[in-house]
Amino acid sequence: MTVYLDYAATTPLRKEVFECYVSYLQQLGNPSSVHSSGQQVRRALEEARESLARSVDCNRNEVIFTSGGTESDNLAIKGLYWQRKAEDEKRNIIISAGTEHHAVIDPIEWLEKHDGAEILWLPIDSEGVLDLEFLSTFLAEQGERVALISLMWANNETGVITDIPRITAMAKQYGIPVHSDAIAAFGHMPLSFKDSGLAAMSISAHKIGGPVGAGALLVSRATKLVSLVHGGGQERGMRSGTMNAPVAKAFALAAEIAVAELESEMQRLEELRDYLVDQVQAITKVAKHTGSQVKRLPNNAHFIFEGCSGDSLLFLLDQQGICVSTGSACQAGVNGPSHVLVAMGRSSRDANGCLRMTLGQETTKADIDIFLKALPAALDGALKAGLPS
């Protein structure tokens, strides 16, 4: 039996979402075609757009379908930067944080290397909280040079939540668009694109029971950005290419279900998460709970296990059929300390010893108890192995 505690990496495809996806795969037609078959597929696509818009509280025309979160982040960051720089050459500063997902960090650093961008990485405390007073002071001094701000709504490793509406209110005074990677947050906390003040927001289907390869970038109607992909001009001219109606329908249904169940699932998962945290800390003194003093996602439990390697602990738990993580699955195969913990000012020793457990729709107390029963032996083995030199 496998106990899956890695919902932040990906989630099981919901049965009803799978059935929806398969049923629309059987429809023939290109949604850009004018004949009846094409228009039937087009209607399905636009129904999905309308449904997803309701789930994220935005206008249907603000939904740009993409292949996933990484594409959405790249389109937002590069597209906004190039648009702003074309409008005003002196706006070349991008503000972000070292705790962001690499789908945000890497395109920003690419723009620094290839297109003259300057980066301001915001200071972060040891709990993962951004220094927004520093941001306010910087904007007052150099706001006219800032092209965009990109900050995630909730951290995918620690679960720490950022006050996005406060940031957009600051940025508005200086005409600065704000993008947020909300991939970890969507479906796990209440979100409203309309009320957020954001220019753009990234979301992904496979984090909420939908298929891999489905994402969206929400782009406000007042926001312009340069396209990365040129061709047929689909998706408001921002993302050319034949649109994938089956994937869009599956994504929209997964979002609809996640939002409908949000209130009850938040309470259920928070209770399970708190039980997990309390029991882990009762089992061992070497487990330090990250972000315990700040607002965070209800399904996330992140620990630093002092004196051992998170990778060792992960593999020893995996041998007992328990799936957990040391951080982002998008960095799979890359050994080294968590860049998120390092950005929080934690030591390399701490950043090498972290473990993340994330819960979801199929997680039960029995799953948590199996994990807790397996933890002491795995921890003993990891402590004996020690930290990498």
mmCIF file of C-alpha atoms in Angstrom:
data_model
loop_
_atom_site.group_PDB
_atom_site.id
_atom_site.type_symbol
_atom_site.label_atom_id
_atom_site.label_comp_id
_atom_site.label_asym_id
_atom_site.label_seq_id
_atom_site.Cartn_x
_atom_site.Cartn_y
_atom_site.Cartn_z
ATOM 1 C CA MET A 1 0.000 0.000 0.000
ATOM 2 C CA THR A 2 1.282 3.456 -0.939
ATOM 3 C CA VAL A 3 0.672 6.445 1.319
ATOM 4 C CA TYR A 4 0.795 9.564 -0.841
ATOM 5 C CA LEU A 5 1.724 12.765 1.036
ATOM 6 C CA ASP A 6 3.055 14.798 -1.901
ATOM 7 C CA TYR A 7 -0.001 16.641 -3.211
ATOM 8 C CA ALA A 8 2.014 19.816 -3.823
ATOM 9 C CA ALA A 9 3.952 17.917 -6.509
ATOM 10 C CA THR A 10 0.875 16.561 -8.274
ATOM 11 C CA THR A 11 -2.558 15.216 -7.388
ATOM 12 C CA PRO A 12 -4.584 12.153 -8.388
ATOM 13 C CA LEU A 13 -6.740 12.782 -11.445
ATOM 14 C CA ARG A 14 -10.327 12.878 -10.185
ATOM 15 C CA LYS A 15 -12.560 10.167 -11.643
ATOM 16 C CA GLU A 16 -15.167 12.625 -12.940
ATOM 17 C CA VAL A 17 -12.434 14.793 -14.465
ATOM 18 C CA PHE A 18 -10.954 11.775 -16.255
ATOM 19 C CA GLU A 19 -14.380 10.842 -17.634
ATOM 20 C CA CYS A 20 -14.953 14.415 -18.805
ATOM 21 C CA TYR A 21 -11.553 14.493 -20.507
ATOM 22 C CA VAL A 22 -12.063 11.184 -22.323
ATOM 23 C CA SER A 23 -15.547 12.140 -23.525
ATOM 24 C CA TYR A 24 -14.291 15.343 -25.164
ATOM 25 C CA LEU A 25 -11.335 13.560 -26.768
ATOM 26 C CA GLN A 26 -13.891 11.904 -29.033
ATOM 27 C CA GLN A 27 -15.105 15.213 -30.484
ATOM 28 C CA LEU A 28 -13.665 15.969 -33.912
ATOM 29 C CA GLY A 29 -12.954 19.535 -34.933
ATOM 30 C CA ASN A 30 -10.491 22.404 -34.699
ATOM 31 C CA PRO A 31 -11.965 25.162 -32.500
ATOM 32 C CA SER A 32 -10.730 27.762 -34.987
ATOM 33 C CA SER A 33 -12.652 26.170 -37.880
ATOM 34 C CA VAL A 34 -15.912 27.785 -39.031
ATOM 35 C CA HIS A 35 -17.775 24.565 -39.881
ATOM 36 C CA SER A 36 -20.206 22.967 -37.438
ATOM 37 C CA SER A 37 -17.777 20.373 -36.065
ATOM 38 C CA GLY A 38 -15.201 23.043 -35.330
ATOM 39 C CA GLN A 39 -17.774 25.314 -33.735
ATOM 40 C CA GLN A 40 -19.023 22.493 -31.523
ATOM 41 C CA VAL A 41 -15.505 22.105 -30.134
ATOM 42 C CA ARG A 42 -15.248 25.885 -29.865
ATOM 43 C CA ARG A 43 -18.384 25.964 -27.722
ATOM 44 C CA ALA A 44 -16.866 23.365 -25.404
ATOM 45 C CA LEU A 45 -13.702 25.446 -25.121
ATOM 46 C CA GLU A 46 -15.606 28.633 -24.320
ATOM 47 C CA GLU A 47 -17.797 26.804 -21.793
ATOM 48 C CA ALA A 48 -14.577 25.727 -20.074
ATOM 49 C CA ARG A 49 -13.266 29.286 -20.131
ATOM 50 C CA GLU A 50 -16.520 30.578 -18.609
ATOM 51 C CA SER A 51 -16.476 27.896 -15.909
ATOM 52 C CA LEU A 52 -12.837 28.486 -14.986
ATOM 53 C CA ALA A 53 -13.471 32.232 -14.839
ATOM 54 C CA ARG A 54 -16.211 31.642 -12.259
ATOM 55 C CA SER A 55 -13.858 29.496 -10.180
ATOM 56 C CA VAL A 56 -11.173 32.189 -10.009
ATOM 57 C CA ASP A 57 -13.597 35.153 -9.960
ATOM 58 C CA CYS A 58 -12.582 36.893 -13.156
ATOM 59 C CA ASN A 59 -14.004 37.812 -16.551
ATOM 60 C CA ARG A 60 -14.023 34.987 -19.102
ATOM 61 C CA ASN A 61 -11.939 37.080 -21.499
ATOM 62 C CA GLU A 62 -9.173 37.229 -18.890
ATOM 63 C CA VAL A 63 -8.534 33.458 -19.050
ATOM 64 C CA ILE A 64 -5.619 32.490 -21.310
ATOM 65 C CA PHE A 65 -5.199 28.717 -21.561
ATOM 66 C CA THR A 66 -1.608 27.427 -21.499
ATOM 67 C CA SER A 67 0.231 24.108 -21.216
ATOM 68 C CA GLY A 68 0.829 24.547 -17.482
ATOM 69 C CA GLY A 69 2.256 26.672 -14.711
ATOM 70 C CA THR A 70 5.754 27.029 -16.126
ATOM 71 C CA GLU A 71 4.493 28.408 -19.432
ATOM 72 C CA SER A 72 2.095 30.724 -17.608
ATOM 73 C CA ASP A 73 4.898 32.121 -15.436
ATOM 74 C CA ASN A 74 7.197 32.617 -18.429
ATOM 75 C CA LEU A 75 4.483 34.327 -20.462
ATOM 76 C CA ALA A 76 3.655 36.664 -17.595
ATOM 77 C CA ILE A 77 7.216 37.614 -16.673
ATOM 78 C CA LYS A 78 8.771 37.922 -20.120
ATOM 79 C CA GLY A 79 5.600 39.288 -21.701
ATOM 80 C CA LEU A 80 5.106 41.990 -19.068
ATOM 81 C CA TYR A 81 8.793 42.910 -19.005
ATOM 82 C CA TRP A 82 9.041 43.321 -22.773
ATOM 83 C CA GLN A 83 5.780 45.259 -22.907
ATOM 84 C CA ARG A 84 6.823 47.641 -20.134
ATOM 85 C CA LYS A 85 10.321 48.115 -21.503
ATOM 86 C CA ALA A 86 8.907 48.942 -24.944
ATOM 87 C CA GLU A 87 6.652 51.567 -23.385
ATOM 88 C CA ASP A 88 9.350 53.080 -21.156
ATOM 89 C CA GLU A 89 13.011 52.136 -21.634
ATOM 90 C CA LYS A 90 14.002 53.092 -18.095
ATOM 91 C CA ARG A 91 11.638 50.509 -16.551
ATOM 92 C CA ASN A 92 14.023 47.562 -16.383
ATOM 93 C CA ILE A 93 13.815 46.491 -12.717
ATOM 94 C CA ILE A 94 12.022 43.260 -11.818
ATOM 95 C CA ILE A 95 11.120 42.726 -8.164
ATOM 96 C CA SER A 96 10.755 39.181 -6.881
ATOM 97 C CA ALA A 97 11.952 36.887 -4.075
ATOM 98 C CA GLY A 98 14.466 34.087 -3.727
ATOM 99 C CA THR A 99 11.739 31.808 -2.357
ATOM 100 C CA GLU A 100 9.883 31.742 -5.678
ATOM 101 C CA HIS A 101 9.510 28.610 -7.791
ATOM 102 C CA HIS A 102 12.197 28.185 -10.446
ATOM 103 C CA ALA A 103 9.513 28.772 -13.101
ATOM 104 C CA VAL A 104 9.655 32.391 -11.884
ATOM 105 C CA ILE A 105 13.296 32.717 -10.830
ATOM 106 C CA ASP A 106 14.760 31.266 -14.034
ATOM 107 C CA PRO A 107 12.950 33.516 -16.569
ATOM 108 C CA ILE A 108 13.793 36.556 -14.433
ATOM 109 C CA GLU A 109 17.469 35.593 -14.385
ATOM 110 C CA TRP A 110 17.279 34.889 -18.132
ATOM 111 C CA LEU A 111 16.047 38.454 -18.687
ATOM 112 C CA GLU A 112 18.897 39.744 -16.532
ATOM 113 C CA LYS A 113 21.443 37.818 -18.601
ATOM 114 C CA HIS A 114 19.992 38.439 -22.069
ATOM 115 C CA ASP A 115 17.893 41.600 -21.940
ATOM 116 C CA GLY A 116 19.349 44.062 -19.461
ATOM 117 C CA ALA A 117 16.936 43.455 -16.595
ATOM 118 C CA GLU A 118 17.961 44.428 -13.078
ATOM 119 C CA ILE A 119 16.644 42.249 -10.275
ATOM 120 C CA LEU A 120 15.654 43.240 -6.770
ATOM 121 C CA TRP A 121 15.312 40.193 -4.546
ATOM 122 C CA LEU A 122 13.215 41.167 -1.526
ATOM 123 C CA PRO A 123 14.530 40.434 1.977
ATOM 124 C CA ILE A 124 12.849 37.448 3.671
ATOM 125 C CA ASP A 125 12.818 36.450 7.334
ATOM 126 C CA SER A 126 13.519 32.985 8.734
ATOM 127 C CA GLU A 127 9.803 32.099 8.650
ATOM 128 C CA GLY A 128 9.550 32.886 4.932
ATOM 129 C CA VAL A 129 7.773 36.240 5.290
ATOM 130 C CA LEU A 130 8.661 38.986 2.805
ATOM 131 C CA ASP A 131 9.802 42.398 4.071
ATOM 132 C CA LEU A 132 7.010 44.528 2.616
ATOM 133 C CA GLU A 133 8.208 47.653 4.426
ATOM 134 C CA PHE A 134 11.431 47.360 2.447
ATOM 135 C CA LEU A 135 9.348 47.028 -0.722
ATOM 136 C CA SER A 136 7.338 50.140 0.151
ATOM 137 C CA THR A 137 10.499 52.176 0.743
ATOM 138 C CA PHE A 138 12.109 50.968 -2.489
ATOM 139 C CA LEU A 139 9.025 51.800 -4.553
ATOM 140 C CA ALA A 140 8.927 55.307 -3.085
ATOM 141 C CA GLU A 141 12.532 55.809 -4.174
ATOM 142 C CA GLN A 142 12.665 53.976 -7.534
ATOM 143 C CA GLY A 143 9.116 52.974 -8.444
ATOM 144 C CA GLU A 144 9.345 54.744 -11.796
ATOM 145 C CA ARG A 145 12.086 52.297 -12.862
ATOM 146 C CA VAL A 146 10.226 49.096 -11.981
ATOM 147 C CA ALA A 147 8.890 47.039 -14.902
ATOM 148 C CA LEU A 148 6.964 44.479 -12.850
ATOM 149 C CA ILE A 149 6.681 42.631 -9.561
ATOM 150 C CA SER A 150 6.317 38.832 -9.466
ATOM 151 C CA LEU A 151 5.562 37.211 -6.099
ATOM 152 C CA MET A 152 3.829 33.917 -5.359
ATOM 153 C CA TRP A 153 0.579 33.872 -3.383
ATOM 154 C CA ALA A 154 1.620 30.827 -1.330
ATOM 155 C CA ASN A 155 4.970 29.090 -1.244
ATOM 156 C CA ASN A 156 5.022 25.622 -2.765
ATOM 157 C CA GLU A 157 7.593 24.310 -0.266
ATOM 158 C CA THR A 158 6.728 25.937 3.074
ATOM 159 C CA GLY A 159 3.081 26.848 2.425
ATOM 160 C CA VAL A 160 3.635 30.401 3.720
ATOM 161 C CA ILE A 161 1.020 32.835 2.364
ATOM 162 C CA THR A 162 1.903 36.322 1.094
ATOM 163 C CA ASP A 163 -0.406 39.345 1.326
ATOM 164 C CA ILE A 164 -0.849 39.873 -2.416
ATOM 165 C CA PRO A 165 -3.615 42.546 -2.176
ATOM 166 C CA ARG A 166 -1.299 44.658 -0.009
ATOM 167 C CA ILE A 167 1.467 44.370 -2.598
ATOM 168 C CA THR A 168 -0.794 45.288 -5.524
ATOM 169 C CA ALA A 169 -2.070 48.315 -3.584
ATOM 170 C CA MET A 170 1.529 49.513 -3.149
ATOM 171 C CA ALA A 171 2.386 48.886 -6.798
ATOM 172 C CA LYS A 172 -0.711 50.662 -8.104
ATOM 173 C CA GLN A 173 0.601 54.015 -6.852
ATOM 174 C CA TYR A 174 3.511 53.703 -9.283
ATOM 175 C CA GLY A 175 1.719 52.078 -12.215
ATOM 176 C CA ILE A 176 3.527 48.765 -11.725
ATOM 177 C CA PRO A 177 1.856 45.512 -12.865
ATOM 178 C CA VAL A 178 2.032 42.612 -10.425
ATOM 179 C CA HIS A 179 2.098 38.944 -11.411
ATOM 180 C CA SER A 180 1.512 36.162 -8.912
ATOM 181 C CA ASP A 181 2.265 32.473 -9.241
ATOM 182 C CA ALA A 182 -0.854 31.169 -7.459
ATOM 183 C CA ILE A 183 -0.308 27.544 -8.433
ATOM 184 C CA ALA A 184 0.234 26.315 -4.873
ATOM 185 C CA ALA A 185 -2.597 28.494 -3.544
ATOM 186 C CA PHE A 186 -5.423 27.877 -6.024
ATOM 187 C CA GLY A 187 -7.840 25.256 -4.775
ATOM 188 C CA HIS A 188 -6.363 25.368 -1.267
ATOM 189 C CA MET A 189 -7.401 28.846 -0.095
ATOM 190 C CA PRO A 190 -9.984 31.439 -1.202
ATOM 191 C CA LEU A 191 -8.777 33.463 -4.210
ATOM 192 C CA SER A 192 -10.379 36.242 -6.229
ATOM 193 C CA PHE A 193 -8.550 37.547 -9.280
ATOM 194 C CA LYS A 194 -11.045 40.403 -9.538
ATOM 195 C CA ASP A 195 -10.333 41.613 -6.000
ATOM 196 C CA SER A 196 -6.595 40.879 -6.004
ATOM 197 C CA GLY A 197 -5.457 43.894 -8.017
ATOM 198 C CA LEU A 198 -3.183 41.622 -10.039
ATOM 199 C CA ALA A 199 -2.265 42.186 -13.667
ATOM 200 C CA ALA A 200 -1.630 38.459 -14.165
ATOM 201 C CA MET A 201 -1.945 35.228 -12.183
ATOM 202 C CA SER A 202 -0.743 31.688 -12.969
ATOM 203 C CA ILE A 203 -2.716 28.529 -12.110
ATOM 204 C CA SER A 204 -2.308 24.841 -12.973
ATOM 205 C CA ALA A 205 -4.692 21.890 -13.308
ATOM 206 C CA HIS A 206 -2.630 19.002 -11.965
ATOM 207 C CA LYS A 207 -2.362 20.598 -8.516
ATOM 208 C CA ILE A 208 -6.155 20.377 -8.039
ATOM 209 C CA GLY A 209 -7.117 16.963 -9.425
ATOM 210 C CA GLY A 210 -6.887 17.914 -13.094
ATOM 211 C CA PRO A 211 -4.639 16.666 -15.908
ATOM 212 C CA VAL A 212 -0.949 17.399 -16.371
ATOM 213 C CA GLY A 213 -0.307 19.753 -19.293
ATOM 214 C CA ALA A 214 -3.124 22.171 -18.495
ATOM 215 C CA GLY A 215 -2.680 25.651 -17.091
ATOM 216 C CA ALA A 216 -3.935 29.176 -17.412
ATOM 217 C CA LEU A 217 -2.641 32.694 -17.132
ATOM 218 C CA LEU A 218 -5.259 35.160 -15.993
ATOM 219 C CA VAL A 219 -4.533 38.523 -17.590
ATOM 220 C CA SER A 220 -6.603 41.556 -16.643
ATOM 221 C CA ARG A 221 -8.362 43.303 -19.504
ATOM 222 C CA ALA A 222 -6.308 46.446 -18.854
ATOM 223 C CA THR A 223 -2.998 44.572 -19.114
ATOM 224 C CA LYS A 224 -0.930 44.257 -22.278
ATOM 225 C CA LEU A 225 1.916 41.807 -22.686
ATOM 226 C CA VAL A 226 4.143 40.606 -25.504
ATOM 227 C CA SER A 227 3.440 37.078 -26.734
ATOM 228 C CA LEU A 228 6.112 34.387 -26.551
ATOM 229 C CA VAL A 229 4.526 32.248 -29.284
ATOM 230 C CA HIS A 230 3.455 33.699 -32.629
ATOM 231 C CA GLY A 231 1.116 32.103 -35.142
ATOM 232 C CA GLY A 232 -2.657 32.059 -35.445
ATOM 233 C CA GLY A 233 -3.287 34.696 -32.792
ATOM 234 C CA GLN A 234 -5.416 32.525 -30.501
ATOM 235 C CA GLU A 235 -6.036 33.385 -26.822
ATOM 236 C CA ARG A 236 -6.311 37.159 -27.319
ATOM 237 C CA GLY A 237 -3.165 37.008 -29.443
ATOM 238 C CA MET A 238 -1.144 36.076 -26.352
ATOM 239 C CA ARG A 239 -0.753 32.348 -26.958
ATOM 240 C CA SER A 240 -0.974 31.118 -30.543
ATOM 241 C CA GLY A 241 -1.650 27.470 -31.320
ATOM 242 C CA THR A 242 -4.599 25.115 -31.727
ATOM 243 C CA MET A 243 -6.555 25.216 -28.495
ATOM 244 C CA ASN A 244 -7.008 21.992 -26.521
ATOM 245 C CA ALA A 245 -10.706 21.771 -25.649
ATOM 246 C CA PRO A 246 -10.613 18.374 -23.844
ATOM 247 C CA VAL A 247 -7.852 19.555 -21.512
ATOM 248 C CA ALA A 248 -9.619 22.880 -20.941
ATOM 249 C CA LYS A 249 -12.883 21.130 -20.049
ATOM 250 C CA ALA A 250 -11.075 18.796 -17.638
ATOM 251 C CA PHE A 251 -9.240 21.724 -16.015
ATOM 252 C CA ALA A 252 -12.449 23.702 -15.620
ATOM 253 C CA LEU A 253 -14.253 20.774 -13.991
ATOM 254 C CA ALA A 254 -11.370 20.119 -11.577
ATOM 255 C CA ALA A 255 -11.407 23.801 -10.601
ATOM 256 C CA GLU A 256 -15.174 23.799 -10.141
ATOM 257 C CA ILE A 257 -14.985 20.801 -7.794
ATOM 258 C CA ALA A 258 -12.013 22.191 -5.857
ATOM 259 C CA VAL A 259 -13.755 25.515 -5.250
ATOM 260 C CA ALA A 260 -17.054 23.844 -4.304
ATOM 261 C CA GLU A 261 -15.274 21.687 -1.713
ATOM 262 C CA LEU A 262 -12.842 24.382 -0.574
ATOM 263 C CA GLU A 263 -14.362 25.367 2.762
ATOM 264 C CA SER A 264 -14.895 21.825 4.039
ATOM 265 C CA GLU A 265 -11.568 20.558 2.683
ATOM 266 C CA MET A 266 -9.620 23.454 4.207
ATOM 267 C CA GLN A 267 -11.011 22.598 7.639
ATOM 268 C CA ARG A 268 -10.503 18.842 7.225
ATOM 269 C CA LEU A 269 -6.957 19.134 5.918
ATOM 270 C CA GLU A 270 -5.942 21.720 8.496
ATOM 271 C CA GLU A 271 -7.055 19.358 11.268
ATOM 272 C CA LEU A 272 -5.098 16.495 9.696
ATOM 273 C CA ARG A 273 -2.054 18.716 9.149
ATOM 274 C CA ASP A 274 -2.089 19.967 12.749
ATOM 275 C CA TYR A 275 -2.381 16.383 13.986
ATOM 276 C CA LEU A 276 0.601 15.398 11.831
ATOM 277 C CA VAL A 277 2.686 18.331 13.098
ATOM 278 C CA ASP A 278 1.862 17.687 16.756
ATOM 279 C CA GLN A 279 2.641 13.979 16.487
ATOM 280 C CA VAL A 280 5.935 14.487 14.624
ATOM 281 C CA GLN A 281 7.106 16.931 17.274
ATOM 282 C CA ALA A 282 6.067 14.459 19.979
ATOM 283 C CA ILE A 283 8.041 11.664 18.296
ATOM 284 C CA THR A 284 11.329 13.550 17.911
ATOM 285 C CA LYS A 285 13.102 16.637 19.216
ATOM 286 C CA VAL A 286 15.074 17.102 15.987
ATOM 287 C CA ALA A 287 12.022 18.140 13.914
ATOM 288 C CA LYS A 288 11.583 21.906 13.616
ATOM 289 C CA HIS A 289 8.315 23.006 12.022
ATOM 290 C CA THR A 290 8.846 25.707 9.383
ATOM 291 C CA GLY A 291 6.439 28.637 9.195
ATOM 292 C CA SER A 292 4.674 27.692 12.409
ATOM 293 C CA GLN A 293 4.175 31.307 13.462
ATOM 294 C CA VAL A 294 2.746 32.667 10.207
ATOM 295 C CA LYS A 295 -0.263 32.206 7.947
ATOM 296 C CA ARG A 296 0.167 29.198 5.690
ATOM 297 C CA LEU A 297 -1.729 26.732 3.520
ATOM 298 C CA PRO A 298 -3.895 24.256 5.443
ATOM 299 C CA ASN A 299 -2.516 21.175 3.686
ATOM 300 C CA ASN A 300 1.212 21.867 4.102
ATOM 301 C CA ALA A 301 3.566 20.570 6.811
ATOM 302 C CA HIS A 302 7.235 21.444 6.338
ATOM 303 C CA PHE A 303 9.989 20.382 8.732
ATOM 304 C CA ILE A 304 13.710 20.742 9.165
ATOM 305 C CA PHE A 305 15.112 17.521 10.639
ATOM 306 C CA GLU A 306 18.325 18.597 12.323
ATOM 307 C CA GLY A 307 21.369 16.443 11.760
ATOM 308 C CA CYS A 308 20.109 14.363 8.850
ATOM 309 C CA SER A 309 19.636 14.590 5.101
ATOM 310 C CA GLY A 310 16.131 15.152 3.805
ATOM 311 C CA ASP A 311 17.009 12.972 0.811
ATOM 312 C CA SER A 312 18.010 10.085 3.090
ATOM 313 C CA LEU A 313 14.792 10.424 5.037
ATOM 314 C CA LEU A 314 12.761 10.575 1.816
ATOM 315 C CA PHE A 315 14.329 7.380 0.424
ATOM 316 C CA LEU A 316 13.942 5.481 3.697
ATOM 317 C CA LEU A 317 10.270 6.441 3.893
ATOM 318 C CA ASP A 318 9.827 5.548 0.230
ATOM 319 C CA GLN A 319 11.102 2.046 0.975
ATOM 320 C CA GLN A 320 8.119 1.735 3.321
ATOM 321 C CA GLY A 321 5.675 2.932 0.656
ATOM 322 C CA ILE A 322 5.376 6.527 1.838
ATOM 323 C CA CYS A 323 5.690 9.355 -0.696
ATOM 324 C CA VAL A 324 6.922 12.699 0.646
ATOM 325 C CA SER A 325 9.200 15.400 -0.748
ATOM 326 C CA THR A 326 12.169 17.580 0.077
ATOM 327 C CA GLY A 327 10.883 20.395 -2.123
ATOM 328 C CA SER A 328 9.751 21.187 -5.642
ATOM 329 C CA ALA A 329 9.383 18.174 -7.940
ATOM 330 C CA CYS A 330 10.327 20.479 -10.822
ATOM 331 C CA GLN A 331 13.881 20.345 -9.455
ATOM 332 C CA ALA A 332 13.858 16.545 -9.443
ATOM 333 C CA GLY A 333 17.286 15.034 -9.876
ATOM 334 C CA VAL A 334 19.024 18.201 -8.689
ATOM 335 C CA ASN A 335 20.814 17.437 -5.434
ATOM 336 C CA GLY A 336 21.535 20.242 -3.022
ATOM 337 C CA PRO A 337 19.996 22.381 -0.322
ATOM 338 C CA SER A 338 16.525 23.855 -0.734
ATOM 339 C CA HIS A 339 16.868 27.238 -2.424
ATOM 340 C CA VAL A 340 13.746 28.340 -0.530
ATOM 341 C CA LEU A 341 15.325 27.646 2.870
ATOM 342 C CA VAL A 342 18.585 29.301 1.777
ATOM 343 C CA ALA A 343 16.659 32.413 0.693
ATOM 344 C CA MET A 344 15.033 32.451 4.136
ATOM 345 C CA GLY A 345 18.499 32.786 5.657
ATOM 346 C CA ARG A 346 18.631 29.210 6.925
ATOM 347 C CA SER A 347 21.973 27.427 6.984
ATOM 348 C CA SER A 348 22.976 24.950 4.301
ATOM 349 C CA ARG A 349 22.754 22.305 7.029
ATOM 350 C CA ASP A 350 19.092 23.170 7.670
ATOM 351 C CA ALA A 351 18.323 23.489 3.959
ATOM 352 C CA ASN A 352 19.661 19.963 3.364
ATOM 353 C CA GLY A 353 17.517 18.502 6.134
ATOM 354 C CA CYS A 354 14.020 19.561 5.130
ATOM 355 C CA LEU A 355 11.003 17.402 4.384
ATOM 356 C CA ARG A 356 7.586 18.443 3.067
ATOM 357 C CA MET A 357 4.325 16.602 3.587
ATOM 358 C CA THR A 358 1.330 17.895 1.633
ATOM 359 C CA LEU A 359 -2.177 16.509 1.988
ATOM 360 C CA GLY A 360 -5.112 16.316 -0.407
ATOM 361 C CA GLN A 361 -8.540 15.007 -1.265
ATOM 362 C CA GLU A 362 -7.749 11.338 -0.622
ATOM 363 C CA THR A 363 -5.623 11.804 2.520
ATOM 364 C CA THR A 364 -7.002 10.176 5.677
ATOM 365 C CA LYS A 365 -5.974 10.038 9.328
ATOM 366 C CA ALA A 366 -5.004 6.414 8.699
ATOM 367 C CA ASP A 367 -2.482 7.634 6.111
ATOM 368 C CA ILE A 368 -0.988 10.029 8.645
ATOM 369 C CA ASP A 369 -0.772 7.269 11.247
ATOM 370 C CA ILE A 370 1.069 4.974 8.814
ATOM 371 C CA PHE A 371 3.559 7.776 8.149
ATOM 372 C CA LEU A 372 3.999 8.423 11.875
ATOM 373 C CA LYS A 373 4.594 4.719 12.548
ATOM 374 C CA ALA A 374 7.273 4.586 9.836
ATOM 375 C CA LEU A 375 9.008 7.836 10.790
ATOM 376 C CA PRO A 376 11.107 6.740 13.829
ATOM 377 C CA ALA A 377 12.974 3.964 11.992
ATOM 378 C CA ALA A 378 13.479 6.132 8.902
ATOM 379 C CA LEU A 379 14.699 9.014 11.039
ATOM 380 C CA ASP A 380 17.089 6.737 12.934
ATOM 381 C CA GLY A 381 18.575 5.536 9.650
ATOM 382 C CA ALA A 382 18.866 9.061 8.264
ATOM 383 C CA LEU A 383 20.543 10.344 11.442
ATOM 384 C CA LYS A 384 23.076 7.505 11.291
ATOM 385 C CA ALA A 385 23.818 8.379 7.650
ATOM 386 C CA GLY A 386 24.300 12.025 8.639
ATOM 387 C CA LEU A 387 24.455 15.057 6.389
ATOM 388 C CA PRO A 388 26.250 15.237 3.022
ATOM 389 C CA SER A 389 29.784 16.549 3.344
#
